[in-house]
PDB file of C-alpha atoms in Angstrom:
ATOM      1  CA  MET A   1     -10.369  -3.708   7.584  1.00  0.00           C
ATOM      2  CA  ALA A   2      -7.908  -5.895   8.117  1.00  0.00           C
ATOM      3  CA  ASP A   3      -5.394  -5.815  10.517  1.00  0.00           C
ATOM      4  CA  HIS A   4      -1.923  -4.020   9.001  1.00  0.00           C
ATOM      5  CA  LYS A   5       0.208  -6.071   8.016  1.00  0.00           C
ATOM      6  CA  ARG A   6       3.592  -5.922   8.595  1.00  0.00           C
ATOM      7  CA  ILE A   7       6.009  -4.821   5.604  1.00  0.00           C
ATOM      8  CA  ALA A   8      10.299  -4.851   6.213  1.00  0.00           C
ATOM      9  CA  MET A   9      11.853  -3.350   3.429  1.00  0.00           C
ATOM     10  CA  PHE A  10      15.327  -4.399   1.829  1.00  0.00           C
ATOM     11  CA  ILE A  11      16.976  -1.557   0.115  1.00  0.00           C
ATOM     12  CA  SER A  12      20.462  -1.270  -0.911  1.00  0.00           C
ATOM     13  CA  GLY A  13      21.221   2.973  -2.958  1.00  0.00           C
ATOM     14  CA  ARG A  14      18.616   6.007  -2.794  1.00  0.00           C
ATOM     15  CA  GLY A  15      15.789   3.153  -2.177  1.00  0.00           C
ATOM     16  CA  SER A  16      13.279   5.406  -4.521  1.00  0.00           C
ATOM     17  CA  ASN A  17      10.255   2.789  -4.848  1.00  0.00           C
ATOM     18  CA  PHE A  18      10.549   2.054  -0.807  1.00  0.00           C
ATOM     19  CA  MET A  19      10.389   5.867  -0.912  1.00  0.00           C
ATOM     20  CA  ALA A  20       7.058   4.943  -2.852  1.00  0.00           C
ATOM     21  CA  ILE A  21       5.496   2.452  -0.647  1.00  0.00           C
ATOM     22  CA  HIS A  22       6.498   4.493   2.285  1.00  0.00           C
ATOM     23  CA  GLN A  23       4.590   7.494   0.868  1.00  0.00           C
ATOM     24  CA  GLY A  24       1.466   4.588  -0.123  1.00  0.00           C
ATOM     25  CA  VAL A  25       1.731   3.912   3.192  1.00  0.00           C
ATOM     26  CA  GLU A  26       1.059   7.289   5.071  1.00  0.00           C
ATOM     27  CA  ARG A  27      -1.388   8.150   2.930  1.00  0.00           C
ATOM     28  CA  GLY A  28      -3.585   5.462   4.477  1.00  0.00           C
ATOM     29  CA  GLU A  29      -3.646   3.600   0.862  1.00  0.00           C
ATOM     30  CA  ILE A  30      -1.794   0.489   1.857  1.00  0.00           C
ATOM     31  CA  ASN A  31      -2.807  -1.722   5.025  1.00  0.00           C
ATOM     32  CA  GLY A  32       0.460  -2.176   5.896  1.00  0.00           C
ATOM     33  CA  ARG A  33       2.908  -0.474   8.680  1.00  0.00           C
ATOM     34  CA  ILE A  34       7.208  -0.950   7.353  1.00  0.00           C
ATOM     35  CA  VAL A  35       8.851  -2.439  10.953  1.00  0.00           C
ATOM     36  CA  THR A  36      11.945  -2.083   9.558  1.00  0.00           C
ATOM     37  CA  VAL A  37      14.182  -0.876   6.492  1.00  0.00           C
ATOM     38  CA  VAL A  38      17.229  -3.377   6.036  1.00  0.00           C
ATOM     39  CA  SER A  39      20.288  -2.421   3.806  1.00  0.00           C
ATOM     40  CA  ASP A  40      23.615  -3.561   3.223  1.00  0.00           C
ATOM     41  CA  GLN A  41      25.059  -0.641   2.084  1.00  0.00           C
ATOM     42  CA  PRO A  42      25.836   1.725   5.857  1.00  0.00           C
ATOM     43  CA  GLU A  43      25.521   4.897   3.228  1.00  0.00           C
ATOM     44  CA  ALA A  44      22.625   4.085   1.597  1.00  0.00           C
ATOM     45  CA  ALA A  45      21.058   7.034   0.995  1.00  0.00           C
ATOM     46  CA  GLY A  46      17.345   5.717   1.462  1.00  0.00           C
ATOM     47  CA  LEU A  47      18.105   4.613   4.744  1.00  0.00           C
ATOM     48  CA  ASP A  48      18.510   8.589   5.556  1.00  0.00           C
ATOM     49  CA  TYR A  49      14.816   8.575   4.808  1.00  0.00           C
ATOM     50  CA  ALA A  50      13.784   5.921   6.664  1.00  0.00           C
ATOM     51  CA  ARG A  51      15.659   7.621   9.699  1.00  0.00           C
ATOM     52  CA  SER A  52      14.057  10.914   8.571  1.00  0.00           C
ATOM     53  CA  ARG A  53      10.972   9.093   9.514  1.00  0.00           C
ATOM     54  CA  GLY A  54      11.335   7.728  12.347  1.00  0.00           C
ATOM     55  CA  LEU A  55      11.387   4.498  10.654  1.00  0.00           C
ATOM     56  CA  GLU A  56      13.429   1.833  11.955  1.00  0.00           C
ATOM     57  CA  THR A  57      17.089   0.353  10.072  1.00  0.00           C
ATOM     58  CA  ALA A  58      19.552  -1.879  10.144  1.00  0.00           C
ATOM     59  CA  VAL A  59      22.310  -2.620   8.053  1.00  0.00           C
ATOM     60  CA  PHE A  60      24.190  -5.987   7.428  1.00  0.00           C
ATOM     61  CA  SER A  61      27.406  -5.465   5.445  1.00  0.00           C
ATOM     62  CA  LEU A  62      28.473  -8.821   4.036  1.00  0.00           C
ATOM     63  CA  GLY A  63      32.091  -9.145   5.346  1.00  0.00           C
ATOM     64  CA  GLY A  64      34.469 -10.677   2.914  1.00  0.00           C
ATOM     65  CA  GLY A  65      34.680 -14.400   4.336  1.00  0.00           C
ATOM     66  CA  GLU A  66      31.108 -14.795   5.267  1.00  0.00           C
ATOM     67  CA  LYS A  67      29.141 -16.989   3.996  1.00  0.00           C
ATOM     68  CA  ARG A  68      25.812 -15.817   1.662  1.00  0.00           C
ATOM     69  CA  ILE A  69      23.864 -18.569   3.901  1.00  0.00           C
ATOM     70  CA  ALA A  70      25.114 -17.214   7.095  1.00  0.00           C
ATOM     71  CA  TYR A  71      24.540 -13.018   5.936  1.00  0.00           C
ATOM     72  CA  PHE A  72      20.556 -13.938   5.427  1.00  0.00           C
ATOM     73  CA  ASP A  73      20.822 -15.873   8.811  1.00  0.00           C
ATOM     74  CA  HIS A  74      21.629 -13.148  10.452  1.00  0.00           C
ATOM     75  CA  ILE A  75      18.900 -10.881   8.946  1.00  0.00           C
ATOM     76  CA  THR A  76      16.242 -13.680   9.822  1.00  0.00           C
ATOM     77  CA  ALA A  77      17.450 -14.081  13.261  1.00  0.00           C
ATOM     78  CA  ASN A  78      16.873 -10.291  13.226  1.00  0.00           C
ATOM     79  CA  LEU A  79      13.187  -9.862  11.942  1.00  0.00           C
ATOM     80  CA  ALA A  80      11.853 -12.973  14.057  1.00  0.00           C
ATOM     81  CA  ASP A  81      10.694 -10.655  16.162  1.00  0.00           C
ATOM     82  CA  LYS A  82       8.746  -8.378  14.447  1.00  0.00           C
ATOM     83  CA  ASP A  83       5.962 -10.214  12.970  1.00  0.00           C
ATOM     84  CA  VAL A  84       7.099 -10.072   9.756  1.00  0.00           C
ATOM     85  CA  HIS A  85       4.418 -10.891   6.878  1.00  0.00           C
ATOM     86  CA  LEU A  86       5.894  -8.917   3.400  1.00  0.00           C
ATOM     87  CA  VAL A  87       8.981  -8.405   2.776  1.00  0.00           C
ATOM     88  CA  VAL A  88       9.680  -6.138  -0.345  1.00  0.00           C
ATOM     89  CA  LEU A  89      12.785  -6.189  -2.155  1.00  0.00           C
ATOM     90  CA  ALA A  90      12.909  -1.914  -3.166  1.00  0.00           C
ATOM     91  CA  GLY A  91      16.681  -2.092  -5.423  1.00  0.00           C
ATOM     92  CA  PHE A  92      18.323  -4.900  -2.688  1.00  0.00           C
ATOM     93  CA  MET A  93      21.367  -6.360  -4.030  1.00  0.00           C
ATOM     94  CA  LYS A  94      22.208  -9.187  -2.884  1.00  0.00           C
ATOM     95  CA  VAL A  95      20.987 -12.712  -4.207  1.00  0.00           C
ATOM     96  CA  LEU A  96      19.043 -14.306  -1.783  1.00  0.00           C
ATOM     97  CA  SER A  97      19.586 -16.841   0.577  1.00  0.00           C
ATOM     98  CA  ALA A  98      17.481 -20.431  -0.088  1.00  0.00           C
ATOM     99  CA  ASN A  99      16.439 -20.617   3.524  1.00  0.00           C
ATOM    100  CA  PHE A 100      15.955 -16.690   3.623  1.00  0.00           C
ATOM    101  CA  ILE A 101      13.682 -17.665   0.891  1.00  0.00           C
ATOM    102  CA  ALA A 102      11.569 -20.724   2.041  1.00  0.00           C
ATOM    103  CA  ARG A 103      11.180 -18.642   5.764  1.00  0.00           C
ATOM    104  CA  TYR A 104       9.110 -16.472   3.632  1.00  0.00           C
ATOM    105  CA  ARG A 105       7.670 -18.400   0.839  1.00  0.00           C
ATOM    106  CA  ASN A 106       5.366 -16.371  -0.784  1.00  0.00           C
ATOM    107  CA  ARG A 107       6.205 -13.218   0.555  1.00  0.00           C
ATOM    108  CA  ILE A 108       8.315 -11.487  -0.727  1.00  0.00           C
ATOM    109  CA  LEU A 109       8.097  -9.612  -3.753  1.00  0.00           C
ATOM    110  CA  ASN A 110      10.736  -8.793  -6.463  1.00  0.00           C
ATOM    111  CA  ILE A 111      10.541  -5.120  -8.944  1.00  0.00           C
ATOM    112  CA  HIS A 112      12.716  -5.864 -12.046  1.00  0.00           C
ATOM    113  CA  PRO A 113      12.961  -3.117 -14.583  1.00  0.00           C
ATOM    114  CA  ALA A 114      11.803  -5.537 -17.541  1.00  0.00           C
ATOM    115  CA  LEU A 115       8.735  -7.927 -18.742  1.00  0.00           C
ATOM    116  CA  LEU A 116       9.805 -10.713 -17.679  1.00  0.00           C
ATOM    117  CA  PRO A 117      10.481 -13.685 -19.024  1.00  0.00           C
ATOM    118  CA  SER A 118      12.393 -11.003 -21.039  1.00  0.00           C
ATOM    119  CA  PHE A 119      15.634  -9.599 -19.876  1.00  0.00           C
ATOM    120  CA  PRO A 120      15.854 -10.982 -16.196  1.00  0.00           C
ATOM    121  CA  GLY A 121      19.229 -10.788 -14.095  1.00  0.00           C
ATOM    122  CA  THR A 122      21.138  -7.240 -14.204  1.00  0.00           C
ATOM    123  CA  ASP A 123      21.117  -4.311 -16.663  1.00  0.00           C
ATOM    124  CA  ALA A 124      17.776  -5.149 -18.006  1.00  0.00           C
ATOM    125  CA  GLN A 125      17.717  -1.554 -19.981  1.00  0.00           C
ATOM    126  CA  ALA A 126      20.681  -1.879 -21.992  1.00  0.00           C
ATOM    127  CA  GLN A 127      19.318  -5.750 -22.632  1.00  0.00           C
ATOM    128  CA  ALA A 128      15.949  -4.048 -24.641  1.00  0.00           C
ATOM    129  CA  LEU A 129      17.832  -1.846 -26.251  1.00  0.00           C
ATOM    130  CA  ALA A 130      20.776  -4.244 -27.510  1.00  0.00           C
ATOM    131  CA  TYR A 131      17.810  -6.948 -28.555  1.00  0.00           C
ATOM    132  CA  GLY A 132      15.448  -3.999 -30.030  1.00  0.00           C
ATOM    133  CA  VAL A 133      12.547  -4.372 -28.584  1.00  0.00           C
ATOM    134  CA  LYS A 134       9.985  -2.020 -29.618  1.00  0.00           C
ATOM    135  CA  TYR A 135       8.570  -2.300 -26.232  1.00  0.00           C
ATOM    136  CA  THR A 136       9.918  -3.452 -22.602  1.00  0.00           C
ATOM    137  CA  GLY A 137       9.000  -2.001 -18.861  1.00  0.00           C
ATOM    138  CA  CYS A 138       8.743  -3.316 -15.494  1.00  0.00           C
ATOM    139  CA  THR A 139       7.277  -6.758 -14.022  1.00  0.00           C
ATOM    140  CA  VAL A 140       6.621  -7.322  -9.942  1.00  0.00           C
ATOM    141  CA  HIS A 141       6.693 -10.681  -9.084  1.00  0.00           C
ATOM    142  CA  PHE A 142       7.172 -13.413  -6.346  1.00  0.00           C
ATOM    143  CA  VAL A 143      10.486 -14.313  -5.268  1.00  0.00           C
ATOM    144  CA  ASP A 144      11.262 -18.002  -5.765  1.00  0.00           C
ATOM    145  CA  GLU A 145      15.176 -19.975  -5.913  1.00  0.00           C
ATOM    146  CA  GLY A 146      15.795 -18.378  -9.549  1.00  0.00           C
ATOM    147  CA  VAL A 147      16.776 -15.187 -11.669  1.00  0.00           C
ATOM    148  CA  ASP A 148      13.644 -12.965 -11.707  1.00  0.00           C
ATOM    149  CA  THR A 149      11.533 -16.106 -12.298  1.00  0.00           C
ATOM    150  CA  GLY A 150       8.885 -16.046  -9.661  1.00  0.00           C
ATOM    151  CA  PRO A 151       5.449 -15.891 -10.109  1.00  0.00           C
ATOM    152  CA  ILE A 152       4.187 -12.277 -11.853  1.00  0.00           C
ATOM    153  CA  VAL A 153       1.848 -10.309 -10.161  1.00  0.00           C
ATOM    154  CA  LEU A 154       1.700  -6.929 -12.654  1.00  0.00           C
ATOM    155  CA  GLN A 155       2.917  -5.657 -14.985  1.00  0.00           C
ATOM    156  CA  ALA A 156       3.778  -2.166 -17.298  1.00  0.00           C
ATOM    157  CA  VAL A 157       4.373  -1.933 -20.538  1.00  0.00           C
ATOM    158  CA  VAL A 158       6.479   1.228 -22.090  1.00  0.00           C
ATOM    159  CA  PRO A 159       7.830   1.970 -25.233  1.00  0.00           C
ATOM    160  CA  VAL A 160      10.530   1.354 -26.844  1.00  0.00           C
ATOM    161  CA  LEU A 161      11.879   4.779 -28.256  1.00  0.00           C
ATOM    162  CA  ASP A 162      13.880   5.173 -31.689  1.00  0.00           C
ATOM    163  CA  GLN A 163      16.329   8.035 -29.852  1.00  0.00           C
ATOM    164  CA  ASP A 164      16.693   6.201 -26.795  1.00  0.00           C
ATOM    165  CA  GLU A 165      19.831   5.707 -24.410  1.00  0.00           C
ATOM    166  CA  VAL A 166      19.916   3.857 -21.105  1.00  0.00           C
ATOM    167  CA  HIS A 167      19.366   6.049 -18.691  1.00  0.00           C
ATOM    168  CA  THR A 168      16.396   7.882 -20.600  1.00  0.00           C
ATOM    169  CA  LEU A 169      14.659   4.280 -20.741  1.00  0.00           C
ATOM    170  CA  SER A 170      15.330   3.107 -17.552  1.00  0.00           C
ATOM    171  CA  GLU A 171      14.333   7.100 -16.251  1.00  0.00           C
ATOM    172  CA  ARG A 172      10.343   6.225 -18.262  1.00  0.00           C
ATOM    173  CA  ILE A 173      10.866   2.603 -16.353  1.00  0.00           C
ATOM    174  CA  LEU A 174      11.061   3.467 -13.060  1.00  0.00           C
ATOM    175  CA  GLU A 175       7.637   5.967 -13.076  1.00  0.00           C
ATOM    176  CA  GLN A 176       6.248   3.117 -14.013  1.00  0.00           C
ATOM    177  CA  GLU A 177       7.970   0.979 -10.960  1.00  0.00           C
ATOM    178  CA  HIS A 178       6.983   4.142  -8.873  1.00  0.00           C
ATOM    179  CA  ARG A 179       3.644   3.648  -9.435  1.00  0.00           C
ATOM    180  CA  LEU A 180       3.181  -0.511 -10.073  1.00  0.00           C
ATOM    181  CA  PHE A 181       5.441  -1.441  -7.212  1.00  0.00           C
ATOM    182  CA  PRO A 182       2.965   0.560  -4.360  1.00  0.00           C
ATOM    183  CA  LEU A 183      -0.140  -1.046  -6.333  1.00  0.00           C
ATOM    184  CA  ALA A 184       1.737  -4.589  -6.106  1.00  0.00           C
ATOM    185  CA  VAL A 185       2.103  -4.207  -2.234  1.00  0.00           C
ATOM    186  CA  LYS A 186      -1.393  -3.191  -1.705  1.00  0.00           C
ATOM    187  CA  LEU A 187      -3.174  -6.118  -3.134  1.00  0.00           C
ATOM    188  CA  PHE A 188      -1.532  -7.959  -0.397  1.00  0.00           C
ATOM    189  CA  CYS A 189      -2.033  -5.985   1.919  1.00  0.00           C
ATOM    190  CA  GLU A 190      -5.749  -6.241   1.568  1.00  0.00           C
ATOM    191  CA  ASP A 191      -5.238 -10.678   0.931  1.00  0.00           C
ATOM    192  CA  ARG A 192      -6.280  -9.887  -2.587  1.00  0.00           C
ATOM    193  CA  LEU A 193      -4.007 -11.860  -4.659  1.00  0.00           C
ATOM    194  CA  GLU A 194      -3.925 -15.247  -4.954  1.00  0.00           C
ATOM    195  CA  ILE A 195      -0.844 -18.119  -5.971  1.00  0.00           C
ATOM    196  CA  ARG A 196      -2.554 -21.057  -8.668  1.00  0.00           C
ATOM    197  CA  GLY A 197       0.867 -22.593  -9.925  1.00  0.00           C
ATOM    198  CA  ARG A 198       3.360 -19.859 -11.774  1.00  0.00           C
ATOM    199  CA  ARG A 199      -0.426 -17.442 -12.046  1.00  0.00           C
ATOM    200  CA  VAL A 200      -1.213 -15.367  -9.474  1.00  0.00           C
ATOM    201  CA  LEU A 201      -4.926 -14.370  -9.567  1.00  0.00           C
ATOM    202  CA  VAL A 202      -5.721  -9.992  -8.325  1.00  0.00           C
ATOM    203  CA  HIS A 203      -8.992 -10.187  -6.828  1.00  0.00           C
ATOM    204  CA  ALA A 204     -10.030  -7.553  -7.846  1.00  0.00           C
ATOM    205  CA  SER A 205     -12.042  -6.059 -10.984  1.00  0.00           C
ATOM    206  CA  GLU A 206     -11.800  -2.149 -10.919  1.00  0.00           C
ATOM    207  CA  ILE A 207      -7.741  -2.595 -10.953  1.00  0.00           C
ATOM    208  CA  ASN A 208      -6.030  -0.476 -13.415  1.00  0.00           C
ATOM    209  CA  PRO A 209      -2.230  -0.297 -13.638  1.00  0.00           C
ATOM    210  CA  ALA A 210      -2.956   3.407 -14.919  1.00  0.00           C
ATOM    211  CA  ARG A 211      -5.192   4.546 -12.287  1.00  0.00           C
ATOM    212  CA  LEU A 212      -2.564   3.130  -9.370  1.00  0.00           C
ATOM    213  CA  PRO A 213      -3.148   5.267  -6.080  1.00  0.00           C
TER     214      PRO A 213
END
């Protein structure tokens, strides 16, 4: 097995996807090591979880007069000595700067609660319900300079039920996120993802998103 990939987790809230990934690391299912947990919110519940597990944390609150470029330059400087291989956006609510994306090109993963390219941006579950689709889901993708436009790694489908409201649909999508996101991180850490243009090739024949670690 190759050396562990060094992972920086970015969170803004409870960090449930971060927790799912961390648990995969702890079980030895993901060949990675979480070297820092970054948040823009000092009261994020996910930080308490990280600290209780002995993980390093860092909080960067965006001040009223601070520019987004400078803000992410500060974060980049903080990561400089950590030799980060992968940045994972697990509910991080800030739009990344172009400089930060360029620094970690093809090494930033995000999860979105819809089947991209449908319903990008905020309130994806509400968008799906308003449009009347019968199926939605979640998408793990690499991050580029657009809004949820990067190459797609994995997707999981969730049916939309007639009685669904935003919270019930969100809960069922989140169940799939907790399964899909750790798998995507696992594949990255095993060097099994290859980007060709807009396509991401998964170098594995046995992968079934319905049967995740």
